[in-house]
Amino acid sequence: MKLSSRSRYGFRAILELAVAYGEGPIQIKTIADREDISNKYLEQLIAMLKAAGLVRSVRGPRGGYTLAKPPSEIRLDEVFSTLEGPLVAVDCLEHATFCSKCTDCVTRRIWSQMQDAVLNVLRAKTLQDMVDMAQGLDKNGTYHI
Amino acid sequence: MKLSSRSRYGFRAILELAVAYGEGPIQIKTIADREDISNKYLEQLIAMLKAAGLVRSVRGPRGGYTLAKPPSEIRLDEVFSTLEGPLVAVDCLEHATFCSKCTDCVTRRIWSQMQDAVLNVLRAKTLQDMVDMAQGLDKNGTYHI
DNA sequence: TAGAATCCTATTAGTTTACTAGTTTATACA
DNA sequence: TGTATAAACTAGTAAACTAATAGGATTCTA
């Protein structure tokens, strides 16, 4: 139940992009410096976000990354599952035929409730919500952990 | 966000003990056979549950394991955190001094909400609830996944 | 006192995590 | 048209974790 730094770093990075949405591309180096993340490692995380279609890139001088859509159109569960893998606690929640007792299984019900609880939190929010929260709280635009 | 088989196996095992509560000790071999888990691996998982004070052991012939308390007094979050480690999504949720922006941190708020969502599911239920669910659903007393 | 059961310690193949390093490709600008 | 800039791509790696397996020591009962 520990979040990987993939998620922690990735969320902080995409939040930087969300805050700067509409102001042109931001470079990896900028984000890495600001959030104190390894340049090369962040590069790989952002590549994941790009592959998922959440982020767009511009190559060459004055290039960098921008959100592919407005912050209000990117739900947090999209970001999370891109970085952390599918939001499935156990396989039998996806494949109903996984085991013979699947529909009757008590532990499966608990895992299902846990999974739904997390999913509801993340599905209910977009990057815009995080931007709004940030602007209400923090004046200088830096975010941590 | 994938549950380890430590949790999956461990929960199934302690549920067996909960169902049999008050009927004397059950051997590892019995549970391992019934739940199709490696004998030696289950031994280690139950050792964790014992170290956490959730399970009691009786050595020698006709020995085995029983719950240390009635099923109604063991909450699911106790079992979960014993097997899966502390239910803390990120370190800065435990240590408020972890980083300078901790109180203002936006991502931290999201992790906090996620963690609370899971915790609420697990804290609200005891092993007795699982036993009740099982008895309403399944006549032959076997549980899977 | 035989044997059934837990208890304890060690080992291991495979995977994942969190990086680092180096090279290649595209492009704005002089 | 050259050059600096920044993403893109590929590979490697030490450390930790996962899911076991192995073997013996200890304890208690019948």
CSV table of C-alpha atoms (C1' of nucleotides) in Angstrom, one decimal, chain C residues 1-27:
chain,number,residue,atom,x,y,z
C,1,DT,C1',9.3,-42.1,23.5
C,2,DA,C1',7.5,-41.8,18.7
C,3,DG,C1',5.6,-38.6,16.0
C,4,DA,C1',2.9,-34.5,15.1
C,5,DA,C1',3.0,-30.0,14.9
C,6,DT,C1',5.0,-25.4,15.5
C,7,DC,C1',9.3,-22.6,15.3
C,8,DC,C1',13.4,-20.8,13.3
C,9,DT,C1',16.9,-19.6,9.9
C,10,DA,C1',18.7,-19.6,5.4
C,11,DT,C1',18.6,-19.6,0.4
C,12,DT,C1',16.9,-18.5,-4.1
C,13,DA,C1',15.0,-17.4,-8.8
C,14,DG,C1',12.5,-13.9,-10.6
C,15,DT,C1',10.6,-9.3,-10.7
C,16,DT,C1',10.4,-4.5,-9.7
C,17,DT,C1',12.2,0.0,-8.4
C,18,DA,C1',14.8,4.0,-9.0
C,19,DC,C1',18.0,5.3,-11.1
C,20,DT,C1',22.4,6.4,-14.5
C,21,DA,C1',24.7,6.7,-19.2
C,22,DG,C1',25.1,7.3,-23.9
C,23,DT,C1',23.4,8.0,-28.4
C,24,DT,C1',20.1,9.7,-31.9
C,25,DT,C1',16.6,12.7,-33.8
C,26,DA,C1',14.0,16.9,-34.6
C,27,DT,C1',13.9,21.9,-34.8
